[in-house]
XYZ file of C-alpha atoms in Angstrom:
701
model
C 59.810 104.224 182.314
C 59.801 107.947 183.150
C 62.289 110.250 181.452
C 63.716 113.678 182.163
C 65.917 116.092 180.282
C 69.675 115.951 180.805
C 72.201 118.782 180.899
C 75.966 118.221 180.882
C 78.493 121.088 180.921
C 82.271 121.023 181.070
C 83.649 124.396 182.200
C 87.207 125.076 180.981
C 89.736 127.786 180.270
C 89.499 129.541 176.890
C 89.178 126.984 174.085
C 90.897 127.269 170.662
C 88.555 129.566 168.719
C 89.031 128.083 165.261
C 87.781 124.650 166.349
C 85.188 125.637 168.955
C 82.176 124.871 166.760
C 83.529 121.393 165.945
C 84.323 120.724 169.594
C 80.783 121.654 170.602
C 79.158 119.509 167.911
C 81.361 116.537 168.775
C 80.719 116.914 172.523
C 76.934 116.791 172.192
C 76.872 114.287 169.327
C 79.078 111.612 170.910
C 77.393 112.067 174.296
C 73.927 111.456 172.802
C 75.093 108.520 170.663
C 76.669 106.800 173.648
C 73.567 107.272 175.816
C 71.462 105.838 173.012
C 73.818 102.872 172.748
C 73.350 102.210 176.463
C 69.563 102.168 176.052
C 69.070 105.405 178.002
C 67.945 107.515 175.074
C 65.475 106.895 172.269
C 66.537 107.424 168.667
C 65.728 110.882 167.340
C 65.722 112.593 170.741
C 66.278 116.351 170.557
C 69.857 117.409 171.317
C 70.895 121.052 171.781
C 74.558 121.985 171.483
C 76.190 124.757 173.510
C 79.727 126.022 172.936
C 81.252 129.228 174.231
C 84.892 130.219 174.802
C 84.836 128.661 178.284
C 82.328 125.824 178.096
C 81.099 122.821 176.140
C 77.596 121.661 176.976
C 74.681 119.574 175.722
C 70.976 119.512 176.574
C 69.385 116.150 175.710
C 65.660 115.521 175.990
C 63.892 112.435 177.384
C 66.801 110.603 178.989
C 65.855 107.585 181.137
C 67.056 107.155 184.706
C 67.650 103.472 183.960
C 67.804 101.452 180.786
C 65.327 98.612 180.344
C 66.457 95.080 181.182
C 67.032 92.888 178.148
C 67.370 89.227 177.316
C 70.828 88.204 176.174
C 71.910 84.882 174.707
C 75.132 84.057 176.536
C 77.442 81.838 174.483
C 79.140 79.301 176.758
C 81.139 76.521 175.070
C 80.840 73.550 172.689
C 78.360 70.950 173.935
C 81.060 68.261 173.790
C 83.086 70.260 176.334
C 80.205 71.313 178.579
C 78.333 67.983 178.799
C 79.559 64.447 179.328
C 78.238 61.355 177.542
C 75.294 61.192 179.978
C 74.353 64.821 179.425
C 75.668 65.910 182.809
C 77.452 69.232 183.306
C 81.236 69.087 183.176
C 83.411 70.907 185.758
C 84.290 73.465 183.045
C 80.616 74.257 182.467
C 79.871 74.587 186.178
C 82.795 76.932 186.593
C 81.555 79.062 183.673
C 78.035 79.205 185.127
C 79.428 80.195 188.509
C 81.325 83.070 186.868
C 78.003 84.275 185.442
C 76.355 84.174 188.877
C 74.422 80.989 188.136
C 74.387 77.588 189.864
C 73.862 73.999 188.685
C 70.127 74.571 188.299
C 70.842 76.704 185.223
C 71.900 73.534 183.329
C 68.221 72.762 182.711
C 67.825 76.104 180.895
C 70.692 75.533 178.470
C 69.958 75.238 174.778
C 72.027 74.026 171.835
C 72.608 75.791 168.536
C 74.623 74.467 165.627
C 77.129 76.988 164.258
C 77.959 74.990 161.139
C 80.752 73.055 162.820
C 79.479 71.884 166.195
C 76.687 72.227 168.741
C 77.234 75.236 171.026
C 75.671 75.707 174.475
C 73.796 78.961 175.124
C 72.112 80.322 178.233
C 69.443 83.014 178.014
C 69.999 85.494 180.822
C 68.380 88.764 181.803
C 70.852 91.597 181.663
C 70.035 94.482 183.936
C 69.780 97.835 182.160
C 72.458 100.433 182.889
C 71.698 103.177 185.377
C 72.018 106.782 184.172
C 75.081 107.228 186.372
C 76.775 104.221 184.713
C 75.681 105.161 181.195
C 76.568 108.850 181.540
C 79.993 108.047 182.988
C 80.695 105.799 180.004
C 79.329 108.431 177.601
C 81.416 111.203 179.154
C 84.589 109.130 178.939
C 83.903 108.321 175.270
C 83.040 111.936 174.486
C 86.282 113.379 175.838
C 88.319 110.643 174.168
C 86.766 111.396 170.758
C 86.873 115.206 170.858
C 88.697 116.536 167.753
C 91.354 118.262 169.833
C 94.101 119.839 167.672
C 96.699 119.716 170.454
C 96.476 118.235 173.950
C 98.021 119.858 177.022
C 98.983 118.163 180.284
C 98.201 119.800 183.637
C 97.906 118.902 187.323
C 94.483 118.539 188.899
C 93.632 120.053 192.267
C 95.076 117.228 194.381
C 98.527 118.422 193.312
C 99.686 114.929 192.421
C 97.849 113.624 189.392
C 98.122 114.976 185.859
C 95.513 114.758 183.109
C 95.464 115.516 179.402
C 92.909 117.798 177.764
C 92.716 120.674 175.309
C 92.604 123.239 178.160
C 92.480 122.955 181.988
C 88.940 122.084 183.128
C 87.528 123.673 186.280
C 83.904 122.565 186.551
C 81.440 119.833 185.635
C 77.642 120.039 185.639
C 75.405 116.981 185.179
C 71.687 117.450 185.830
C 68.907 114.958 185.141
C 65.931 117.183 185.642
C 66.850 118.879 188.923
C 68.971 115.992 190.238
C 72.760 115.892 190.037
C 74.175 112.785 188.356
C 77.308 111.630 190.202
C 79.825 111.409 187.369
C 83.475 112.447 187.314
C 86.072 113.443 184.745
C 89.461 115.199 184.625
C 89.570 115.204 188.441
C 86.162 116.935 188.680
C 82.949 115.755 190.322
C 79.640 116.814 188.807
C 77.510 119.456 190.511
C 74.814 121.928 189.544
C 76.734 125.215 189.282
C 79.121 126.944 186.898
C 80.810 130.297 186.432
C 79.343 133.085 184.320
C 81.016 135.859 182.334
C 84.386 136.935 183.740
C 83.334 140.598 184.058
C 79.636 140.974 183.248
C 77.938 138.257 185.345
C 75.392 139.363 187.972
C 76.475 136.392 190.081
C 80.001 134.950 189.779
C 78.531 131.470 190.350
C 75.354 130.382 188.559
C 73.465 127.538 190.238
C 70.962 125.823 187.972
C 67.524 124.851 189.229
C 67.141 122.213 186.505
C 68.539 121.012 183.214
C 65.953 123.053 181.312
C 66.903 126.354 182.935
C 70.532 126.178 181.783
C 70.528 128.557 178.811
C 68.174 131.121 180.371
C 69.899 131.247 183.764
C 73.319 131.487 182.141
C 72.090 134.411 180.029
C 70.249 136.212 182.849
C 72.623 135.629 185.750
C 75.878 134.786 184.013
C 75.714 137.210 181.046
C 76.672 134.361 178.694
C 74.958 133.353 175.447
C 75.859 129.673 175.604
C 74.658 128.667 172.138
C 77.262 129.165 169.403
C 74.586 129.717 166.753
C 72.581 132.151 168.893
C 75.725 134.121 169.737
C 76.717 134.215 166.046
C 73.272 135.435 165.041
C 73.451 138.176 167.684
C 76.839 139.314 166.346
C 75.437 139.444 162.801
C 72.450 141.479 164.010
C 74.663 143.979 165.824
C 77.148 144.232 162.937
C 74.403 144.982 160.449
C 72.731 147.519 162.731
C 75.998 149.341 163.478
C 76.975 149.392 159.785
C 73.538 150.561 158.667
C 73.762 153.498 161.073
C 76.814 154.641 159.055
C 75.227 153.813 155.657
C 77.951 151.204 155.222
C 78.164 147.410 155.167
C 80.502 145.039 157.046
C 82.793 142.769 155.078
C 81.302 139.324 154.449
C 83.576 136.677 155.971
C 82.080 133.522 157.501
C 85.411 132.249 158.821
C 86.050 135.526 160.669
C 82.491 135.511 162.007
C 82.938 131.982 163.368
C 86.255 132.879 164.958
C 84.903 135.997 166.644
C 81.863 134.047 167.869
C 84.321 131.690 169.531
C 86.136 134.567 171.261
C 83.259 136.258 173.098
C 80.587 135.063 175.534
C 78.301 138.083 175.218
C 79.059 140.222 172.151
C 78.984 144.004 172.097
C 79.715 145.605 168.706
C 81.497 148.978 168.752
C 82.514 151.396 165.991
C 86.148 152.427 165.527
C 88.009 154.396 162.886
C 91.508 155.200 161.649
C 93.166 158.052 159.766
C 92.115 158.645 156.147
C 95.745 158.662 154.977
C 95.965 154.901 155.375
C 93.370 154.442 152.625
C 96.159 155.184 150.133
C 97.370 151.637 150.831
C 95.634 148.917 148.736
C 92.477 147.971 150.568
C 93.293 144.253 150.436
C 96.299 144.945 152.695
C 94.292 146.944 155.222
C 91.412 144.487 155.252
C 93.732 141.542 155.757
C 95.664 143.134 158.633
C 92.445 144.171 160.387
C 90.881 140.728 159.982
C 93.902 138.513 160.577
C 95.599 140.427 163.385
C 92.774 142.234 165.161
C 89.598 140.287 164.252
C 87.871 143.501 163.197
C 85.135 143.811 160.567
C 86.170 146.500 158.039
C 83.313 148.627 156.700
C 82.735 149.131 152.975
C 80.748 151.728 151.097
C 77.985 150.947 148.591
C 80.578 150.413 145.836
C 82.531 147.926 147.928
C 85.348 150.365 148.634
C 87.018 150.301 152.036
C 86.291 153.190 154.406
C 88.297 154.312 157.437
C 85.744 152.763 159.814
C 85.619 149.297 161.291
C 83.573 147.290 163.797
C 84.945 145.723 166.980
C 83.217 142.745 168.599
C 83.929 143.290 172.273
C 83.375 140.817 175.109
C 82.449 143.564 177.585
C 79.718 146.192 177.692
C 80.874 149.162 179.798
C 78.668 152.196 180.361
C 81.323 154.316 178.637
C 82.803 152.433 175.687
C 85.169 155.217 174.636
C 88.183 153.645 176.333
C 87.535 150.288 174.698
C 87.180 151.949 171.302
C 90.220 154.163 171.872
C 92.328 151.204 172.917
C 91.419 149.268 169.779
C 92.131 152.282 167.585
C 95.572 152.649 169.169
C 96.288 148.961 168.590
C 95.274 148.937 164.912
C 97.191 152.096 163.999
C 100.701 150.514 164.112
C 99.425 147.588 162.032
C 98.172 149.937 159.346
C 101.374 151.996 159.573
C 103.380 148.803 158.938
C 101.266 148.047 155.864
C 101.808 151.578 154.569
C 105.554 151.322 155.195
C 105.776 147.995 153.311
C 103.780 149.425 150.410
C 105.926 152.551 150.176
C 109.196 150.618 150.428
C 108.192 147.994 147.877
C 107.401 150.632 145.247
C 110.945 151.983 145.416
C 112.134 148.956 143.398
C 110.734 147.873 140.051
C 109.451 144.357 139.540
C 112.065 143.774 136.847
C 114.860 144.727 139.217
C 113.733 142.008 141.633
C 113.834 139.201 139.047
C 117.411 138.032 139.833
C 116.314 137.405 143.425
C 114.107 134.503 142.316
C 117.268 132.488 141.612
C 117.962 132.506 145.362
C 114.547 131.059 146.298
C 114.368 127.243 146.303
C 111.324 125.827 144.509
C 112.026 122.062 144.687
C 115.327 120.288 145.188
C 114.792 118.307 141.957
C 113.316 121.174 139.953
C 115.615 124.026 140.890
C 114.917 127.558 142.049
C 111.945 129.848 141.563
C 114.080 131.589 138.955
C 114.415 128.391 136.914
C 110.736 127.682 137.361
C 109.938 131.195 136.198
C 111.883 130.628 132.989
C 109.894 127.461 132.307
C 106.576 129.236 132.908
C 107.604 131.996 130.481
C 108.552 129.421 127.836
C 105.280 127.474 128.223
C 103.191 130.654 128.247
C 104.928 132.000 125.137
C 104.372 128.718 123.272
C 100.659 128.784 124.141
C 100.329 132.480 123.233
C 101.791 131.881 119.776
C 98.914 129.506 119.022
C 96.182 132.030 119.722
C 97.518 135.566 119.143
C 99.906 137.838 117.322
C 103.267 139.286 118.356
C 101.746 141.945 120.625
C 99.719 139.350 122.508
C 102.740 137.049 122.835
C 104.822 139.924 124.226
C 102.205 140.753 126.870
C 101.909 137.110 127.910
C 105.679 136.752 128.187
C 105.956 139.933 130.268
C 103.138 138.882 132.633
C 104.600 135.391 132.999
C 108.094 136.762 133.667
C 106.822 139.071 136.445
C 104.171 136.735 137.871
C 106.213 135.511 140.872
C 108.334 138.573 141.577
C 106.047 139.932 144.288
C 107.061 136.935 146.438
C 110.213 138.942 147.140
C 108.377 142.060 148.361
C 108.038 143.063 152.011
C 104.237 143.130 151.821
C 103.919 139.559 150.560
C 106.609 138.479 153.005
C 104.350 139.747 155.798
C 101.072 138.634 154.209
C 101.589 135.640 151.864
C 97.852 135.684 151.120
C 98.450 138.834 149.037
C 100.724 137.192 146.458
C 99.561 138.106 142.979
C 97.398 140.935 144.298
C 100.435 143.013 145.238
C 102.131 142.127 141.981
C 99.165 143.667 140.177
C 99.315 146.869 142.262
C 103.064 147.258 141.735
C 102.704 146.593 137.999
C 100.015 149.281 137.742
C 102.221 151.673 139.725
C 104.933 151.151 137.086
C 102.461 151.900 134.308
C 102.289 148.407 132.807
C 99.269 147.539 130.665
C 96.190 146.565 132.658
C 95.874 143.122 131.070
C 99.499 142.422 132.056
C 98.946 143.702 135.612
C 95.728 141.747 136.105
C 97.312 138.628 134.611
C 99.946 138.786 137.384
C 97.148 138.703 139.966
C 94.917 136.260 138.095
C 97.484 133.606 137.223
C 96.724 131.895 140.559
C 93.081 131.494 139.527
C 91.038 129.416 139.879
C 92.317 128.831 143.405
C 89.427 126.559 144.437
C 86.204 125.027 143.112
C 83.853 127.791 142.032
C 86.547 130.483 141.961
C 86.517 132.983 139.083
C 88.717 132.361 136.054
C 91.328 134.961 134.974
C 89.763 138.140 133.605
C 91.569 138.240 130.251
C 93.127 135.926 127.700
C 96.574 137.068 128.832
C 95.698 135.960 132.367
C 94.262 132.641 131.173
C 97.421 131.805 129.215
C 99.738 132.658 132.126
C 97.522 130.710 134.553
C 97.552 127.698 132.211
C 101.337 127.889 131.912
C 101.818 128.172 135.669
C 99.581 125.176 136.424
C 100.981 123.096 133.575
C 104.519 123.732 134.789
C 103.558 122.565 138.276
C 101.676 119.488 137.086
C 104.175 118.377 134.451
C 107.222 119.170 136.572
C 106.094 117.234 139.605
C 104.793 114.274 137.565
C 108.112 114.121 135.716
C 109.987 113.564 139.008
C 107.434 111.053 140.333
C 105.642 113.366 142.779
C 102.119 112.106 142.076
C 99.168 112.258 144.484
C 98.538 108.987 146.302
C 95.275 108.138 148.039
C 94.156 111.152 150.026
C 97.656 112.659 150.056
C 98.217 115.540 147.658
C 100.866 117.797 149.246
C 101.332 119.904 146.106
C 97.573 120.303 145.433
C 97.930 118.716 141.985
C 94.255 117.768 141.887
C 93.366 121.437 142.257
C 95.910 122.398 139.583
C 94.457 119.820 137.190
C 90.885 121.019 137.744
C 92.025 124.594 137.154
C 93.554 123.642 133.799
C 90.452 121.675 132.811
C 88.079 124.501 133.743
C 90.031 127.067 131.739
C 90.152 124.841 128.670
C 86.445 123.980 128.911
C 85.060 127.395 129.757
C 87.103 129.740 127.544
C 86.792 128.141 124.058
C 90.503 128.664 123.390
C 91.704 126.643 120.349
C 94.121 124.586 122.428
C 94.500 120.804 122.293
C 95.014 119.332 125.751
C 97.474 116.630 124.693
C 99.561 119.168 122.761
C 99.749 121.454 125.800
C 101.135 118.600 127.884
C 103.620 117.685 125.134
C 104.799 121.304 124.862
C 105.305 121.584 128.619
C 107.162 118.263 128.758
C 109.477 119.295 125.940
C 110.594 122.303 127.994
C 111.563 119.999 130.870
C 113.400 117.596 128.512
C 112.250 114.822 130.820
C 113.008 111.164 130.158
C 110.044 108.970 129.317
C 107.930 111.866 128.113
C 105.372 109.530 126.562
C 104.697 107.694 129.814
C 104.543 110.938 131.794
C 102.157 112.496 129.271
C 99.877 109.453 129.442
C 99.933 109.496 133.252
C 99.068 113.211 133.334
C 96.233 112.823 130.835
C 94.789 109.860 132.759
C 95.062 111.788 136.033
C 93.354 114.869 134.588
C 90.586 112.916 132.874
C 89.926 111.026 136.115
C 89.505 114.371 137.889
C 87.266 115.599 135.083
C 85.125 112.452 135.234
C 84.577 112.893 138.972
C 83.719 116.547 138.471
C 81.187 115.820 135.703
C 79.549 113.073 137.759
C 79.280 115.482 140.692
C 77.375 117.807 138.351
C 74.751 115.139 137.686
C 75.955 113.142 134.664
C 75.925 109.350 134.884
C 79.161 107.360 134.866
C 78.206 105.789 131.494
C 77.512 109.189 129.889
C 80.808 110.613 131.137
C 82.705 107.510 130.012
C 81.108 107.719 126.549
C 82.456 111.255 126.050
C 85.859 110.970 127.721
C 86.787 107.581 126.265
C 87.411 109.369 122.945
C 89.943 111.646 124.720
C 88.633 114.809 123.025
C 91.505 117.171 122.293
C 89.333 120.297 122.543
C 88.021 120.157 126.097
C 85.713 123.104 125.395
C 83.610 120.569 123.458
C 83.132 118.254 126.451
C 80.079 120.022 127.961
C 78.301 120.127 124.585
C 79.169 116.519 123.783
C 77.973 115.423 127.205
C 74.692 117.304 126.788
C 74.241 115.636 123.385
C 74.861 112.185 124.840
C 72.378 112.851 127.640
C 69.755 113.924 125.077
C 70.495 110.839 122.948
C 70.271 108.517 125.962
C 66.690 109.675 126.565
C 65.559 108.537 123.069
C 63.633 105.236 122.868
C 66.068 104.000 120.182
C 69.151 104.648 122.355
C 69.416 101.325 124.260
C 69.206 99.199 121.109
C 71.657 101.394 119.184
C 74.103 101.435 122.107
C 73.930 97.639 122.342
C 74.395 97.310 118.579
C 77.356 99.696 118.708
C 78.934 97.588 121.444
C 78.429 94.486 119.295
C 80.012 96.232 116.291
C 82.986 97.316 118.425
C 83.538 93.758 119.647
C 83.365 92.361 116.092
C 85.867 94.909 114.752
C 88.263 94.357 117.669
C 88.561 90.667 116.772
C 89.593 91.386 113.177
C 93.320 91.295 112.496
C 94.584 94.425 110.818
C 92.749 97.649 110.014
C 89.191 97.545 108.743
C 88.560 100.488 106.423
C 85.166 102.184 106.414
C 84.627 101.385 102.748
C 81.738 99.546 101.061
C 81.418 98.150 97.532
C 77.676 98.376 96.741
C 77.900 95.602 94.120
C 78.912 93.099 96.849
C 75.853 93.787 99.001
C 73.784 90.625 98.442
C 71.293 90.468 101.309
C 68.334 92.846 101.441
C 69.144 93.726 105.078
C 72.701 94.825 104.296
C 71.489 96.820 101.320
C 68.897 98.521 103.519
C 71.535 99.385 106.144
C 73.830 100.780 103.473
C 71.010 102.926 102.098
C 70.056 104.137 105.585
C 73.679 105.078 106.276
C 73.905 106.864 102.918
C 70.864 108.897 103.901
C 71.742 109.595 107.567
C 75.525 109.812 107.732
C 76.079 112.911 105.538
C 73.487 114.840 107.505
C 74.921 113.630 110.829
C 78.453 114.543 109.689
C 77.305 117.984 108.554
C 75.667 118.660 111.914
C 78.778 117.367 113.708
C 81.057 119.714 111.767
C 78.698 122.578 112.610
C 79.040 121.721 116.291
C 75.402 120.662 116.726
C 76.270 117.417 118.471
C 72.804 116.735 119.866
C 71.141 116.927 116.434
C 73.951 114.850 114.922
C 73.304 111.994 117.349
C 69.535 112.245 117.024
C 69.840 111.869 113.243
C 71.362 108.438 113.834
C 68.210 107.253 115.647
C 66.802 106.416 112.178
C 69.373 103.592 111.947
C 67.776 101.473 114.677
C 65.453 99.411 112.473
C 67.961 98.635 109.659
C 70.692 97.837 112.222
C 68.416 95.426 114.096
C 67.391 93.751 110.852
C 71.002 93.499 109.696
C 72.090 91.586 112.795
C 69.005 89.354 112.607
C 69.442 88.360 108.968
C 73.079 88.824 107.875
C 76.074 86.624 108.678
C 79.057 88.977 108.928
C 81.698 86.239 108.857
C 80.718 84.927 105.430
C 82.773 82.131 103.865
C 83.516 84.339 100.831
C 86.437 86.607 101.922
C 85.233 89.442 99.694
C 81.714 89.364 101.168
C 83.121 89.232 104.703
C 85.476 92.177 104.072
C 82.632 94.211 102.537
C 80.339 93.531 105.489
C 83.095 94.464 107.928
C 83.568 97.671 105.943
C 79.841 98.363 106.301
C 80.084 97.869 110.050
C 83.183 100.092 110.210
C 81.213 102.807 108.380
C 78.382 102.403 110.894
C 80.862 102.489 113.791
C 82.500 105.633 112.436
C 79.139 107.359 112.008
C 77.956 106.533 115.503
C 81.107 107.367 117.452
C 82.138 110.833 116.350
C 80.483 112.622 119.264
C 81.049 109.897 121.848
C 81.569 106.160 122.183
C 77.921 105.154 122.333
C 78.804 101.561 123.235
C 79.567 102.838 126.755
C 75.847 103.489 127.215
C 75.036 99.795 126.822
C 74.222 98.094 130.102
């Protein structure tokens, strides 16, 4: 059956820019999937997505005009209902056949199939394939219903009576199969072969397409519209880089801004603007944020990454004289920058310390008090941690940074731009002459904000960040605010991963369980033991997922984490050691033996001490195991204490043969209680030797 390429475009008023890419991908994807489901499109057919501020479109190759007919087994009814005792059709069966467009002659074509309970009558019928008009109408309806629309609006269609719901009012529909229009409708529109071009730049206000394949080229040539989102984005990048290079500068790198601007223009034209040098006295983060967030400009940086007084505008028009466009944008940005300068100047008139009482008026959580009360808890936790790793001077810096860490929430600048919290605190602290590690700790205590984010730059910052995240995690767990399923309104998973990363990557001598206990003691919460256990389980679950995502197997991760290592900085090295051990040929047998030893020891009532009386070793196999342990264990222990976990585990590989022989030839549960106790002590010694780095029994399949 012959095929032709299909083009479908929905022309609308300006779409929400932050979701335009998703809307375009969904439009083309669902359309193609539905056509394939109707038998009009082969699997793997090429699909091109188009999405501009005023249109969603898809070009789909090799679409059939009609789907192939297919044989369908039509289930009718139980044979006992459809046929009488003589095998003649019952009135119910005849009525069913009539509804299918068949007559009594179809009875001869019936067949029976047993479904496990009874014989069922089936009729094989030829089902006519869907026409493109039928299949495309169905596909279009499904596509619009499944669009990821953030908010639907209701509007009247042209007849003045009916209302429809869509993301924005739609004004045109194109559906071309080759050069032929496909008669489909949606949102009160009937498909045709023409659309509107650029509002101001189009050569022709109406672009009429000669075929589906001419869509993108005609729209570009006649309509002054780059319909492809990706092509338009690439053109913006090219122009930004060229314009910046001409000034020996570079545009700020921001993919989210680039996507948003791509969704705001149909044919980009990059222009250069500038503002007064005096504004550069304001922290560059403030200026960059106001230019990006409010004006969608691309600030320009010098070779050292410092902000300049120049910026790039992505315009949707290309006048012969661009000076008015540039001048208009410069006039618009100036008040924004003046506001930032005003906030910065006003904020510096008050010290951070003088703002502290204001935190008592800011609600943190109705069960956990104000930001002021929270601040006191963070200071207490931070001070307790600092005392474990530094002297009085270090503790004083940590306490000062923790005390001032949230004060910038009360400043005008952060009130206007919440994204600058921490950053402005650092600037104001430096303005007051506070030590750099205190100032940077105020900024860094939010780190890491997300996966892959940098850790705080100094130990002071790490301690304050740990305290802040511990306070959040412990406080919310203590009042029952735990994440459930995919709901995590307080981002506790992110807080937990931040704590884990800092403890693993900084080598601070801090025990995880003790940190939780210290934080809980400051809350004086009831049931501290249960809360501590819940927090540790939650954090280790997050850690396990994270380690598996990095390539470790579930068994390897379980082997390390099942020992609940207090020093999380050891986890990466222990995991690497386990992975190296698992690759040894002796590993499977030793892991299985370790699992067997664990099971034996679990069944013994009371504690089994890792002690052996050599004079009670009767069998040659138990003597050999004892000798092998005496030779291997001291070396393995020495390597363990030195932190060489991989070598420590590899030393134990020499135990494979004596362990195998022991289990083949020695009865552990001897009738003589003294012999039994001695053999259990030998196994306990073996178990202790093998499970210092990790629980190797977890590696057994």
